[in-house]
PDB file of C-alpha atoms and ligand atoms in Angstrom:
ATOM      1  CA  UNK M   1     118.173  55.101 -36.807  1.00 63.00           C
ATOM      2  CA  UNK M   2     116.105  57.774 -35.157  1.00 82.00           C
ATOM      3  CA  UNK M   3     114.422  58.739 -31.937  1.00 89.00           C
ATOM      4  CA  UNK M   4     110.786  57.665 -31.904  1.00 94.00           C
ATOM      5  CA  UNK M   5     109.239  59.463 -28.900  1.00 95.00           C
ATOM      6  CA  UNK M   6     106.052  57.367 -28.888  1.00 96.00           C
ATOM      7  CA  UNK M   7     107.759  53.985 -29.094  1.00 98.00           C
ATOM      8  CA  UNK M   8     107.235  51.850 -26.003  1.00 98.00           C
ATOM      9  CA  UNK M   9     110.304  51.334 -23.836  1.00 98.00           C
ATOM     10  CA  UNK M  10     110.925  49.825 -20.400  1.00 98.00           C
ATOM     11  CA  UNK M  11     112.046  52.134 -17.586  1.00 98.00           C
ATOM     12  CA  UNK M  12     111.770  51.987 -13.792  1.00 98.00           C
ATOM     13  CA  UNK M  13     109.829  48.750 -13.966  1.00 98.00           C
ATOM     14  CA  UNK M  14     107.180  49.950 -16.425  1.00 98.00           C
ATOM     15  CA  UNK M  15     106.428  49.978 -20.113  1.00 98.00           C
ATOM     16  CA  UNK M  16     105.908  53.545 -21.289  1.00 98.00           C
ATOM     17  CA  UNK M  17     106.571  55.890 -24.225  1.00 98.00           C
ATOM     18  CA  UNK M  18     110.254  56.639 -24.727  1.00 98.00           C
ATOM     19  CA  UNK M  19     109.620  60.377 -24.307  1.00 98.00           C
ATOM     20  CA  UNK M  20     108.621  59.701 -20.680  1.00 98.00           C
ATOM     21  CA  UNK M  21     111.773  57.728 -19.838  1.00 98.00           C
ATOM     22  CA  UNK M  22     113.824  60.468 -18.234  1.00 98.00           C
ATOM     23  CA  UNK M  23     116.499  60.618 -15.541  1.00 97.00           C
ATOM     24  CA  UNK M  24     117.775  63.298 -13.169  1.00 98.00           C
ATOM     25  CA  UNK M  25     120.907  65.191 -14.297  1.00 98.00           C
ATOM     26  CA  UNK M  26     122.684  64.068 -11.104  1.00 97.00           C
ATOM     27  CA  UNK M  27     122.389  60.399 -12.061  1.00 98.00           C
ATOM     28  CA  UNK M  28     125.633  58.559 -11.283  1.00 98.00           C
ATOM     29  CA  UNK M  29     125.693  56.807 -14.685  1.00 98.00           C
ATOM     30  CA  UNK M  30     125.516  60.136 -16.500  1.00 98.00           C
ATOM     31  CA  UNK M  31     128.231  61.733 -14.380  1.00 98.00           C
ATOM     32  CA  UNK M  32     130.684  58.797 -14.358  1.00 98.00           C
ATOM     33  CA  UNK M  33     129.825  56.485 -17.260  1.00 98.00           C
ATOM     34  CA  UNK M  34     128.725  53.786 -14.804  1.00 98.00           C
ATOM     35  CA  UNK M  35     126.307  52.013 -17.093  1.00 98.00           C
ATOM     36  CA  UNK M  36     126.703  48.660 -18.812  1.00 98.00           C
ATOM     37  CA  UNK M  37     124.760  47.934 -21.937  1.00 98.00           C
ATOM     38  CA  UNK M  38     123.881  45.410 -24.547  1.00 98.00           C
ATOM     39  CA  UNK M  39     122.787  45.734 -28.137  1.00 98.00           C
ATOM     40  CA  UNK M  40     120.850  43.076 -29.952  1.00 98.00           C
ATOM     41  CA  UNK M  41     118.820  42.809 -33.080  1.00 98.00           C
ATOM     42  CA  UNK M  42     115.482  41.519 -34.117  1.00 98.00           C
ATOM     43  CA  UNK M  43     115.269  40.613 -37.795  1.00 97.00           C
ATOM     44  CA  UNK M  44     112.012  40.831 -39.673  1.00 96.00           C
ATOM     45  CA  UNK M  45     111.283  38.056 -42.134  1.00 95.00           C
ATOM     46  CA  UNK M  46     108.436  38.981 -44.482  1.00 94.00           C
ATOM     47  CA  UNK M  47     107.833  35.384 -45.519  1.00 93.00           C
ATOM     48  CA  UNK M  48     106.877  34.270 -42.016  1.00 93.00           C
ATOM     49  CA  UNK M  49     105.774  37.804 -41.004  1.00 95.00           C
ATOM     50  CA  UNK M  50     107.750  37.472 -37.818  1.00 96.00           C
ATOM     51  CA  UNK M  51     110.579  39.148 -35.944  1.00 97.00           C
ATOM     52  CA  UNK M  52     113.469  36.939 -34.818  1.00 97.00           C
ATOM     53  CA  UNK M  53     115.643  37.984 -31.895  1.00 98.00           C
ATOM     54  CA  UNK M  54     119.228  36.953 -32.497  1.00 98.00           C
ATOM     55  CA  UNK M  55     120.775  35.052 -29.560  1.00 98.00           C
ATOM     56  CA  UNK M  56     118.892  37.091 -26.933  1.00 98.00           C
ATOM     57  CA  UNK M  57     119.882  34.766 -24.070  1.00 98.00           C
ATOM     58  CA  UNK M  58     123.574  35.216 -24.942  1.00 98.00           C
ATOM     59  CA  UNK M  59     123.187  38.987 -25.063  1.00 98.00           C
ATOM     60  CA  UNK M  60     121.476  39.107 -21.666  1.00 98.00           C
ATOM     61  CA  UNK M  61     124.068  36.755 -20.173  1.00 98.00           C
ATOM     62  CA  UNK M  62     126.828  39.089 -21.325  1.00 98.00           C
ATOM     63  CA  UNK M  63     124.926  42.044 -19.906  1.00 98.00           C
ATOM     64  CA  UNK M  64     124.669  40.298 -16.543  1.00 98.00           C
ATOM     65  CA  UNK M  65     128.384  39.537 -16.654  1.00 98.00           C
ATOM     66  CA  UNK M  66     129.193  43.144 -17.490  1.00 98.00           C
ATOM     67  CA  UNK M  67     127.108  44.143 -14.471  1.00 98.00           C
ATOM     68  CA  UNK M  68     128.956  41.659 -12.269  1.00 98.00           C
ATOM     69  CA  UNK M  69     132.325  43.079 -13.323  1.00 98.00           C
ATOM     70  CA  UNK M  70     131.046  46.556 -12.404  1.00 98.00           C
ATOM     71  CA  UNK M  71     129.634  45.391  -9.051  1.00 98.00           C
ATOM     72  CA  UNK M  72     126.078  46.041 -10.113  1.00 98.00           C
ATOM     73  CA  UNK M  73     123.051  44.090  -8.977  1.00 96.00           C
ATOM     74  CA  UNK M  74     120.734  43.560 -11.957  1.00 97.00           C
ATOM     75  CA  UNK M  75     117.122  44.055 -10.897  1.00 97.00           C
ATOM     76  CA  UNK M  76     115.917  41.456 -13.436  1.00 98.00           C
ATOM     77  CA  UNK M  77     117.124  37.958 -14.286  1.00 98.00           C
ATOM     78  CA  UNK M  78     118.542  37.208 -17.733  1.00 98.00           C
ATOM     79  CA  UNK M  79     115.356  35.460 -18.807  1.00 98.00           C
ATOM     80  CA  UNK M  80     113.176  38.370 -17.587  1.00 98.00           C
ATOM     81  CA  UNK M  81     115.308  40.716 -19.693  1.00 98.00           C
ATOM     82  CA  UNK M  82     114.664  38.530 -22.744  1.00 98.00           C
ATOM     83  CA  UNK M  83     110.960  38.756 -21.872  1.00 98.00           C
ATOM     84  CA  UNK M  84     111.194  42.563 -21.855  1.00 98.00           C
ATOM     85  CA  UNK M  85     112.686  42.520 -25.377  1.00 98.00           C
ATOM     86  CA  UNK M  86     109.871  40.255 -26.555  1.00 98.00           C
ATOM     87  CA  UNK M  87     107.248  42.461 -24.896  1.00 98.00           C
ATOM     88  CA  UNK M  88     108.710  45.658 -26.366  1.00 98.00           C
ATOM     89  CA  UNK M  89     108.517  44.068 -29.819  1.00 98.00           C
ATOM     90  CA  UNK M  90     104.904  43.083 -29.273  1.00 97.00           C
ATOM     91  CA  UNK M  91     103.836  46.412 -27.790  1.00 98.00           C
ATOM     92  CA  UNK M  92     105.400  48.291 -30.716  1.00 97.00           C
ATOM     93  CA  UNK M  93     103.966  45.701 -33.102  1.00 96.00           C
ATOM     94  CA  UNK M  94     107.168  45.802 -35.133  1.00 96.00           C
ATOM     95  CA  UNK M  95     107.212  44.535 -38.703  1.00 95.00           C
ATOM     96  CA  UNK M  96     110.755  45.659 -39.490  1.00 95.00           C
ATOM     97  CA  UNK M  97     114.359  45.209 -38.358  1.00 96.00           C
ATOM     98  CA  UNK M  98     114.788  46.340 -34.772  1.00 97.00           C
ATOM     99  CA  UNK M  99     117.717  47.171 -32.536  1.00 97.00           C
ATOM    100  CA  UNK M 100     117.287  46.798 -28.766  1.00 98.00           C
ATOM    101  CA  UNK M 101     119.386  48.602 -26.212  1.00 98.00           C
ATOM    102  CA  UNK M 102     119.102  46.981 -22.757  1.00 98.00           C
ATOM    103  CA  UNK M 103     121.204  48.521 -19.984  1.00 98.00           C
ATOM    104  CA  UNK M 104     121.896  48.467 -16.274  1.00 98.00           C
ATOM    105  CA  UNK M 105     122.956  51.744 -14.771  1.00 98.00           C
ATOM    106  CA  UNK M 106     123.855  53.320 -11.470  1.00 98.00           C
ATOM    107  CA  UNK M 107     120.760  55.401 -10.940  1.00 98.00           C
ATOM    108  CA  UNK M 108     121.612  56.976  -7.545  1.00 97.00           C
ATOM    109  CA  UNK M 109     121.929  60.744  -7.225  1.00 97.00           C
ATOM    110  CA  UNK M 110     125.277  60.312  -5.622  1.00 93.00           C
ATOM    111  CA  UNK M 111     128.454  62.325  -5.935  1.00 94.00           C
ATOM    112  CA  UNK M 112     131.438  60.012  -5.657  1.00 95.00           C
ATOM    113  CA  UNK M 113     132.896  57.857  -8.461  1.00 96.00           C
ATOM    114  CA  UNK M 114     132.668  54.409  -6.888  1.00 97.00           C
ATOM    115  CA  UNK M 115     130.856  51.141  -7.515  1.00 97.00           C
ATOM    116  CA  UNK M 116     129.778  49.962  -4.081  1.00 97.00           C
ATOM    117  CA  UNK M 117     126.678  51.195  -2.270  1.00 96.00           C
ATOM    118  CA  UNK M 118     125.249  52.949  -5.315  1.00 97.00           C
ATOM    119  CA  UNK M 119     121.855  51.669  -6.493  1.00 97.00           C
ATOM    120  CA  UNK M 120     121.273  50.166  -9.946  1.00 98.00           C
ATOM    121  CA  UNK M 121     118.332  49.982 -12.321  1.00 98.00           C
ATOM    122  CA  UNK M 122     117.571  48.400 -15.678  1.00 98.00           C
ATOM    123  CA  UNK M 123     115.974  49.907 -18.789  1.00 98.00           C
ATOM    124  CA  UNK M 124     115.533  49.044 -22.452  1.00 98.00           C
ATOM    125  CA  UNK M 125     114.547  50.933 -25.555  1.00 98.00           C
ATOM    126  CA  UNK M 126     114.390  49.962 -29.192  1.00 98.00           C
ATOM    127  CA  UNK M 127     114.922  51.569 -32.576  1.00 96.00           C
ATOM    128  CA  UNK M 128     114.110  50.696 -36.144  1.00 95.00           C
ATOM    129  CA  UNK M 129     117.524  49.859 -37.625  1.00 91.00           C
ATOM    130  CA  UNK M 130     118.676  48.447 -40.927  1.00 84.00           C
ATOM    131  CA  UNK M 131     122.408  48.661 -41.719  1.00 76.00           C
ATOM    132  CA  UNK M 132     124.673  50.520 -39.290  1.00 72.00           C
ATOM    133  CA  UNK M 133     127.587  50.377 -41.725  1.00 72.00           C
ATOM    134  CA  UNK M 134     126.974  50.363 -45.482  1.00 76.00           C
ATOM    135  CA  UNK M 135     127.522  46.643 -46.160  1.00 74.00           C
ATOM    136  CA  UNK M 136     126.915  46.986 -49.909  1.00 78.00           C
ATOM    137  CA  UNK M 137     130.519  48.156 -50.388  1.00 89.00           C
ATOM    138  CA  UNK M 138     133.902  47.641 -48.750  1.00 96.00           C
ATOM    139  CA  UNK M 139     134.934  49.577 -45.633  1.00 97.00           C
ATOM    140  CA  UNK M 140     137.787  52.056 -45.947  1.00 98.00           C
ATOM    141  CA  UNK M 141     139.640  51.893 -42.656  1.00 98.00           C
ATOM    142  CA  UNK M 142     142.640  53.295 -40.810  1.00 98.00           C
ATOM    143  CA  UNK M 143     144.570  52.128 -37.792  1.00 98.00           C
ATOM    144  CA  UNK M 144     143.603  54.578 -35.079  1.00 98.00           C
ATOM    145  CA  UNK M 145     146.065  56.886 -33.377  1.00 98.00           C
ATOM    146  CA  UNK M 146     144.049  56.048 -30.250  1.00 98.00           C
ATOM    147  CA  UNK M 147     144.951  52.790 -28.511  1.00 98.00           C
ATOM    148  CA  UNK M 148     142.223  50.456 -27.296  1.00 98.00           C
ATOM    149  CA  UNK M 149     141.650  50.829 -23.565  1.00 97.00           C
ATOM    150  CA  UNK M 150     142.824  47.701 -21.841  1.00 93.00           C
ATOM    151  CA  UNK M 151     141.565  45.294 -19.254  1.00 91.00           C
ATOM    152  CA  UNK M 152     143.282  47.128 -16.395  1.00 94.00           C
ATOM    153  CA  UNK M 153     142.022  50.565 -17.392  1.00 96.00           C
ATOM    154  CA  UNK M 154     138.357  49.991 -18.213  1.00 97.00           C
ATOM    155  CA  UNK M 155     137.478  46.344 -18.862  1.00 96.00           C
ATOM    156  CA  UNK M 156     136.652  45.901 -22.553  1.00 95.00           C
ATOM    157  CA  UNK M 157     135.067  42.525 -21.816  1.00 95.00           C
ATOM    158  CA  UNK M 158     132.272  44.463 -20.154  1.00 96.00           C
ATOM    159  CA  UNK M 159     130.307  46.923 -22.267  1.00 98.00           C
ATOM    160  CA  UNK M 160     130.783  49.881 -19.917  1.00 98.00           C
ATOM    161  CA  UNK M 161     129.358  53.144 -21.260  1.00 98.00           C
ATOM    162  CA  UNK M 162     132.344  55.171 -19.997  1.00 98.00           C
ATOM    163  CA  UNK M 163     134.666  53.000 -22.100  1.00 98.00           C
ATOM    164  CA  UNK M 164     132.875  54.109 -25.243  1.00 98.00           C
ATOM    165  CA  UNK M 165     134.574  57.499 -25.062  1.00 98.00           C
ATOM    166  CA  UNK M 166     137.534  55.519 -26.443  1.00 98.00           C
ATOM    167  CA  UNK M 167     135.408  54.207 -29.337  1.00 98.00           C
ATOM    168  CA  UNK M 168     134.003  57.666 -30.029  1.00 98.00           C
ATOM    169  CA  UNK M 169     137.489  59.208 -30.229  1.00 98.00           C
ATOM    170  CA  UNK M 170     138.613  56.589 -32.740  1.00 98.00           C
ATOM    171  CA  UNK M 171     135.433  56.627 -34.825  1.00 98.00           C
ATOM    172  CA  UNK M 172     135.349  60.410 -35.185  1.00 98.00           C
ATOM    173  CA  UNK M 173     139.044  60.596 -36.015  1.00 98.00           C
ATOM    174  CA  UNK M 174     138.576  58.012 -38.788  1.00 98.00           C
ATOM    175  CA  UNK M 175     135.396  59.542 -40.210  1.00 98.00           C
ATOM    176  CA  UNK M 176     136.685  63.123 -40.027  1.00 98.00           C
ATOM    177  CA  UNK M 177     139.728  62.005 -42.042  1.00 98.00           C
ATOM    178  CA  UNK M 178     137.412  60.607 -44.718  1.00 98.00           C
ATOM    179  CA  UNK M 179     137.362  56.916 -43.749  1.00 98.00           C
ATOM    180  CA  UNK M 180     134.523  54.669 -42.680  1.00 97.00           C
ATOM    181  CA  UNK M 181     135.913  53.013 -39.600  1.00 98.00           C
ATOM    182  CA  UNK M 182     138.915  52.789 -37.266  1.00 98.00           C
ATOM    183  CA  UNK M 183     140.942  49.726 -36.307  1.00 98.00           C
ATOM    184  CA  UNK M 184     142.320  49.808 -32.783  1.00 98.00           C
ATOM    185  CA  UNK M 185     145.650  48.368 -31.695  1.00 98.00           C
ATOM    186  CA  UNK M 186     145.809  47.159 -28.104  1.00 98.00           C
ATOM    187  CA  UNK M 187     148.277  48.502 -25.540  1.00 97.00           C
ATOM    188  CA  UNK M 188     150.917  46.034 -26.820  1.00 97.00           C
ATOM    189  CA  UNK M 189     150.507  47.185 -30.412  1.00 98.00           C
ATOM    190  CA  UNK M 190     148.597  44.153 -31.708  1.00 98.00           C
ATOM    191  CA  UNK M 191     145.334  44.404 -33.606  1.00 98.00           C
ATOM    192  CA  UNK M 192     142.345  44.588 -31.289  1.00 98.00           C
ATOM    193  CA  UNK M 193     139.016  45.479 -32.950  1.00 98.00           C
ATOM    194  CA  UNK M 194     137.014  48.237 -34.627  1.00 98.00           C
ATOM    195  CA  UNK M 195     135.288  51.030 -32.722  1.00 98.00           C
ATOM    196  CA  UNK M 196     132.193  48.860 -32.202  1.00 97.00           C
ATOM    197  CA  UNK M 197     132.896  45.600 -34.016  1.00 98.00           C
ATOM    198  CA  UNK M 198     135.270  42.649 -33.945  1.00 98.00           C
ATOM    199  CA  UNK M 199     137.673  41.966 -36.792  1.00 98.00           C
ATOM    200  CA  UNK M 200     138.547  38.828 -38.764  1.00 99.00           C
ATOM    201  CA  UNK M 201     141.344  38.125 -41.243  1.00 98.00           C
ATOM    202  CA  UNK M 202     141.748  35.323 -43.780  1.00 98.00           C
ATOM    203  CA  UNK M 203     145.286  34.200 -44.611  1.00 98.00           C
ATOM    204  CA  UNK M 204     145.959  31.118 -46.722  1.00 97.00           C
ATOM    205  CA  UNK M 205     142.456  29.813 -46.161  1.00 97.00           C
ATOM    206  CA  UNK M 206     142.636  30.109 -42.357  1.00 98.00           C
ATOM    207  CA  UNK M 207     140.224  32.382 -40.490  1.00 98.00           C
ATOM    208  CA  UNK M 208     142.007  34.360 -37.781  1.00 99.00           C
ATOM    209  CA  UNK M 209     140.713  36.775 -35.139  1.00 98.00           C
ATOM    210  CA  UNK M 210     142.446  38.450 -32.176  1.00 98.00           C
ATOM    211  CA  UNK M 211     142.134  36.538 -28.890  1.00 98.00           C
ATOM    212  CA  UNK M 212     139.805  37.754 -26.143  1.00 96.00           C
ATOM    213  CA  UNK M 213     142.847  38.960 -24.179  1.00 95.00           C
ATOM    214  CA  UNK M 214     143.646  41.530 -26.927  1.00 97.00           C
ATOM    215  CA  UNK M 215     141.252  43.999 -25.255  1.00 97.00           C
ATOM    216  CA  UNK M 216     138.323  42.972 -27.422  1.00 97.00           C
ATOM    217  CA  UNK M 217     134.695  42.727 -26.524  1.00 98.00           C
ATOM    218  CA  UNK M 218     133.636  39.083 -26.448  1.00 97.00           C
ATOM    219  CA  UNK M 219     131.320  39.676 -29.364  1.00 98.00           C
ATOM    220  CA  UNK M 220     128.327  37.454 -29.889  1.00 98.00           C
ATOM    221  CA  UNK M 221     128.604  37.904 -33.647  1.00 98.00           C
ATOM    222  CA  UNK M 222     132.315  37.036 -33.355  1.00 98.00           C
ATOM    223  CA  UNK M 223     131.414  33.793 -31.629  1.00 98.00           C
ATOM    224  CA  UNK M 224     128.682  33.094 -34.189  1.00 98.00           C
ATOM    225  CA  UNK M 225     131.127  33.596 -37.069  1.00 98.00           C
ATOM    226  CA  UNK M 226     133.654  31.264 -35.433  1.00 98.00           C
ATOM    227  CA  UNK M 227     130.935  28.635 -34.991  1.00 98.00           C
ATOM    228  CA  UNK M 228     129.646  29.039 -38.562  1.00 98.00           C
ATOM    229  CA  UNK M 229     133.178  28.816 -39.983  1.00 98.00           C
ATOM    230  CA  UNK M 230     133.814  25.596 -38.061  1.00 98.00           C
ATOM    231  CA  UNK M 231     130.517  24.194 -39.355  1.00 98.00           C
ATOM    232  CA  UNK M 232     131.824  25.026 -42.831  1.00 97.00           C
ATOM    233  CA  UNK M 233     134.943  22.977 -42.059  1.00 98.00           C
ATOM    234  CA  UNK M 234     137.311  25.940 -41.842  1.00 98.00           C
ATOM    235  CA  UNK M 235     140.257  26.238 -39.512  1.00 98.00           C
ATOM    236  CA  UNK M 236     139.733  29.135 -37.095  1.00 98.00           C
ATOM    237  CA  UNK M 237     142.521  30.582 -34.976  1.00 98.00           C
ATOM    238  CA  UNK M 238     142.277  33.076 -32.143  1.00 98.00           C
ATOM    239  CA  UNK M 239     145.744  34.589 -32.145  1.00 98.00           C
ATOM    240  CA  UNK M 240     147.477  37.955 -32.100  1.00 98.00           C
ATOM    241  CA  UNK M 241     147.515  39.810 -35.397  1.00 98.00           C
ATOM    242  CA  UNK M 242     150.264  42.290 -36.228  1.00 98.00           C
ATOM    243  CA  UNK M 243     149.346  45.561 -37.925  1.00 98.00           C
ATOM    244  CA  UNK M 244     151.150  44.817 -41.193  1.00 98.00           C
ATOM    245  CA  UNK M 245     149.487  41.409 -41.485  1.00 98.00           C
ATOM    246  CA  UNK M 246     146.312  43.375 -42.158  1.00 98.00           C
ATOM    247  CA  UNK M 247     147.914  44.934 -45.234  1.00 98.00           C
ATOM    248  CA  UNK M 248     148.763  41.560 -46.773  1.00 98.00           C
ATOM    249  CA  UNK M 249     145.618  39.688 -45.708  1.00 98.00           C
ATOM    250  CA  UNK M 250     143.656  37.755 -48.322  1.00 98.00           C
ATOM    251  CA  UNK M 251     140.397  38.982 -46.767  1.00 98.00           C
ATOM    252  CA  UNK M 252     139.368  41.190 -43.865  1.00 98.00           C
ATOM    253  CA  UNK M 253     135.983  41.881 -42.352  1.00 98.00           C
ATOM    254  CA  UNK M 254     134.303  43.401 -39.326  1.00 98.00           C
ATOM    255  CA  UNK M 255     131.424  41.812 -37.523  1.00 98.00           C
ATOM    256  CA  UNK M 256     129.055  42.876 -34.794  1.00 98.00           C
ATOM    257  CA  UNK M 257     125.396  43.315 -34.010  1.00 97.00           C
ATOM    258  CA  UNK M 258     125.336  46.747 -35.639  1.00 93.00           C
ATOM    259  CA  UNK M 259     127.865  46.076 -38.417  1.00 93.00           C
ATOM    260  CA  UNK M 260     126.698  42.491 -39.117  1.00 95.00           C
ATOM    261  CA  UNK M 261     129.368  41.250 -41.576  1.00 97.00           C
ATOM    262  CA  UNK M 262     131.093  44.224 -43.250  1.00 97.00           C
ATOM    263  CA  UNK M 263     134.053  43.518 -45.541  1.00 98.00           C
ATOM    264  CA  UNK M 264     137.113  45.736 -45.477  1.00 98.00           C
ATOM    265  CA  UNK M 265     138.473  47.070 -48.731  1.00 98.00           C
ATOM    266  CA  UNK M 266     141.313  49.229 -47.490  1.00 98.00           C
ATOM    267  CA  UNK M 267     143.537  49.657 -44.421  1.00 98.00           C
ATOM    268  CA  UNK M 268     145.926  52.634 -44.089  1.00 98.00           C
ATOM    269  CA  UNK M 269     145.659  53.351 -47.845  1.00 98.00           C
ATOM    270  CA  UNK M 270     146.589  49.776 -48.776  1.00 98.00           C
ATOM    271  CA  UNK M 271     143.959  47.948 -50.830  1.00 98.00           C
ATOM    272  CA  UNK M 272     143.314  44.492 -49.401  1.00 98.00           C
ATOM    273  CA  UNK M 273     143.967  41.748 -51.989  1.00 98.00           C
ATOM    274  CA  UNK M 274     142.043  42.679 -55.166  1.00 97.00           C
ATOM    275  CA  UNK M 275     139.778  45.197 -53.411  1.00 97.00           C
ATOM    276  CA  UNK M 276     136.688  42.993 -53.698  1.00 97.00           C
ATOM    277  CA  UNK M 277     134.760  40.992 -51.138  1.00 97.00           C
ATOM    278  CA  UNK M 278     136.592  37.655 -50.696  1.00 98.00           C
ATOM    279  CA  UNK M 279     134.978  34.233 -51.134  1.00 98.00           C
ATOM    280  CA  UNK M 280     135.216  33.197 -47.479  1.00 98.00           C
ATOM    281  CA  UNK M 281     133.777  36.505 -46.269  1.00 98.00           C
ATOM    282  CA  UNK M 282     130.952  36.184 -48.762  1.00 98.00           C
ATOM    283  CA  UNK M 283     130.212  32.614 -47.702  1.00 98.00           C
ATOM    284  CA  UNK M 284     130.146  33.497 -44.006  1.00 98.00           C
ATOM    285  CA  UNK M 285     128.147  36.669 -44.598  1.00 97.00           C
ATOM    286  CA  UNK M 286     125.518  34.829 -46.643  1.00 97.00           C
ATOM    287  CA  UNK M 287     125.219  32.072 -44.075  1.00 98.00           C
ATOM    288  CA  UNK M 288     125.020  34.604 -41.255  1.00 98.00           C
ATOM    289  CA  UNK M 289     122.186  36.385 -43.084  1.00 96.00           C
ATOM    290  CA  UNK M 290     120.243  33.137 -43.253  1.00 96.00           C
ATOM    291  CA  UNK M 291     120.997  32.331 -39.626  1.00 97.00           C
ATOM    292  CA  UNK M 292     119.599  35.604 -38.255  1.00 97.00           C
ATOM    293  CA  UNK M 293     116.159  34.955 -39.740  1.00 95.00           C
ATOM    294  CA  UNK M 294     116.088  31.353 -38.573  1.00 95.00           C
ATOM    295  CA  UNK M 295     116.627  29.896 -42.045  1.00 95.00           C
ATOM    296  CA  UNK M 296     119.909  28.132 -41.398  1.00 97.00           C
ATOM    297  CA  UNK M 297     118.929  24.607 -40.292  1.00 96.00           C
ATOM    298  CA  UNK M 298     122.009  24.060 -38.100  1.00 97.00           C
ATOM    299  CA  UNK M 299     121.604  27.261 -36.090  1.00 98.00           C
ATOM    300  CA  UNK M 300     117.857  27.571 -35.740  1.00 97.00           C
ATOM    301  CA  UNK M 301     118.216  27.619 -31.947  1.00 97.00           C
ATOM    302  CA  UNK M 302     120.094  30.935 -32.219  1.00 98.00           C
ATOM    303  CA  UNK M 303     116.889  32.833 -32.932  1.00 98.00           C
ATOM    304  CA  UNK M 304     113.759  33.429 -30.949  1.00 97.00           C
ATOM    305  CA  UNK M 305     110.575  34.223 -32.921  1.00 97.00           C
ATOM    306  CA  UNK M 306     108.536  36.929 -31.199  1.00 96.00           C
ATOM    307  CA  UNK M 307     105.011  36.502 -32.514  1.00 95.00           C
ATOM    308  CA  UNK M 308     103.552  33.040 -32.003  1.00 85.00           C
ATOM    309  CA  UNK M 309     100.390  33.770 -33.990  1.00 67.00           C
ATOM    310  CA  UNK M 310     102.219  35.198 -36.968  1.00 60.00           C
ATOM    311  CA  UNK M 311     104.374  32.100 -37.571  1.00 49.00           C
ATOM    312  CA  UNK M 312     102.976  30.106 -40.476  1.00 49.00           C
ATOM    313  CA  UNK M 313     105.969  27.843 -40.973  1.00 45.00           C
TER     314      UNK M 313
HETATM  315  N1  LIG V 401     133.386  45.349 -30.101  1.00 73.66           N
HETATM  316  C1  LIG V 401     132.811  46.440 -29.567  1.00 73.66           C
HETATM  317  C2  LIG V 401     133.683  47.462 -28.916  1.00 73.66           C
HETATM  318  C3  LIG V 401     131.417  46.610 -29.632  1.00 73.66           C
HETATM  319  O1  LIG V 401     130.844  47.692 -29.101  1.00 73.66           O
HETATM  320  C4  LIG V 401     130.639  45.636 -30.287  1.00 73.66           C
HETATM  321  C5  LIG V 401     129.162  45.818 -30.406  1.00 73.66           C
HETATM  322  N2  LIG V 401     128.467  45.296 -29.310  1.00 73.66           N
HETATM  323  C6  LIG V 401     131.280  44.500 -30.814  1.00 73.66           C
HETATM  324  C7  LIG V 401     132.655  44.397 -30.700  1.00 73.66           C
HETATM  325  C8  LIG V 401     130.505  43.383 -31.431  1.00 73.66           C
HETATM  326  O2  LIG V 401     129.855  42.637 -30.442  1.00 73.66           O
HETATM  327  P1  LIG V 401     128.478  41.884 -30.735  1.00 73.66           P
HETATM  328  O3  LIG V 401     128.742  40.971 -31.868  1.00 73.66           O
HETATM  329  O4  LIG V 401     128.171  41.152 -29.482  1.00 73.66           O
HETATM  330  O5  LIG V 401     127.497  42.927 -31.066  1.00 73.66           O
END
């Protein structure tokens, strides 16, 4: 994951090299965290020599909803934003896994922390990105000493940049103590999510994840996992999870655009079950991996191939 100055991004209504996409230091979004963002992936499949965007319409819909919560007026429609992601892929002629960062931000040079009467703009850049977490092994996690911000502090349903100070505090605390990732509790003390991923637990064959009211982001991977599990005939519950249920879970995993499906080996120094990836996690992870490159017959409509001419299938 690195800065590629020559890669083509979208900024102020134009496609241009990322190194030319600059903003004034007075920009409202920089001063107050008044930016809402998305994060989606394009998966490269060598067999069809194509890049597949994963649920781009759903990502742009969530971005628009985040903007609505923050009283922003998106300058582009959801479908135009999908077009920008497609165009960025084409202009960079990607033949690899890509991460796209679309965002709407308060671009006015304006002093007061408010939402109304401050202008908004939209931009998008992309990065070459394989795994964000090392998914070849289990995650070693700790419950964070930082609580998840809640709905009435900074809405977690919206991906507001300012809210990610909370994620950064938890992630750094976990990593600087030698772990891979943090697990947040919500303001009531129930399990919420990771610093940038949703969490799932398996108990007695049932797949369980915290409800959307537990200060979680309404993750698109979360929803995809729920849908895949139901297709597999599993029972899925969205219910509160207590901290110590994590310790005695049969299986635990994170999921998200960055994390994909990352199994959890340890929570608060307790090894989860036998310390190996569990069968349900493996099944869902394998199916998810097929789905993102358009090879899962039941979910083919989740992906959008970018290059028409490169598709041979
Ligand atoms: N929770 C948080 C706080 C996140 O930042 C993310 C990443 N967008 C997720 C969950 C996972 O959401 P998604 O599956 O839509 O990427």
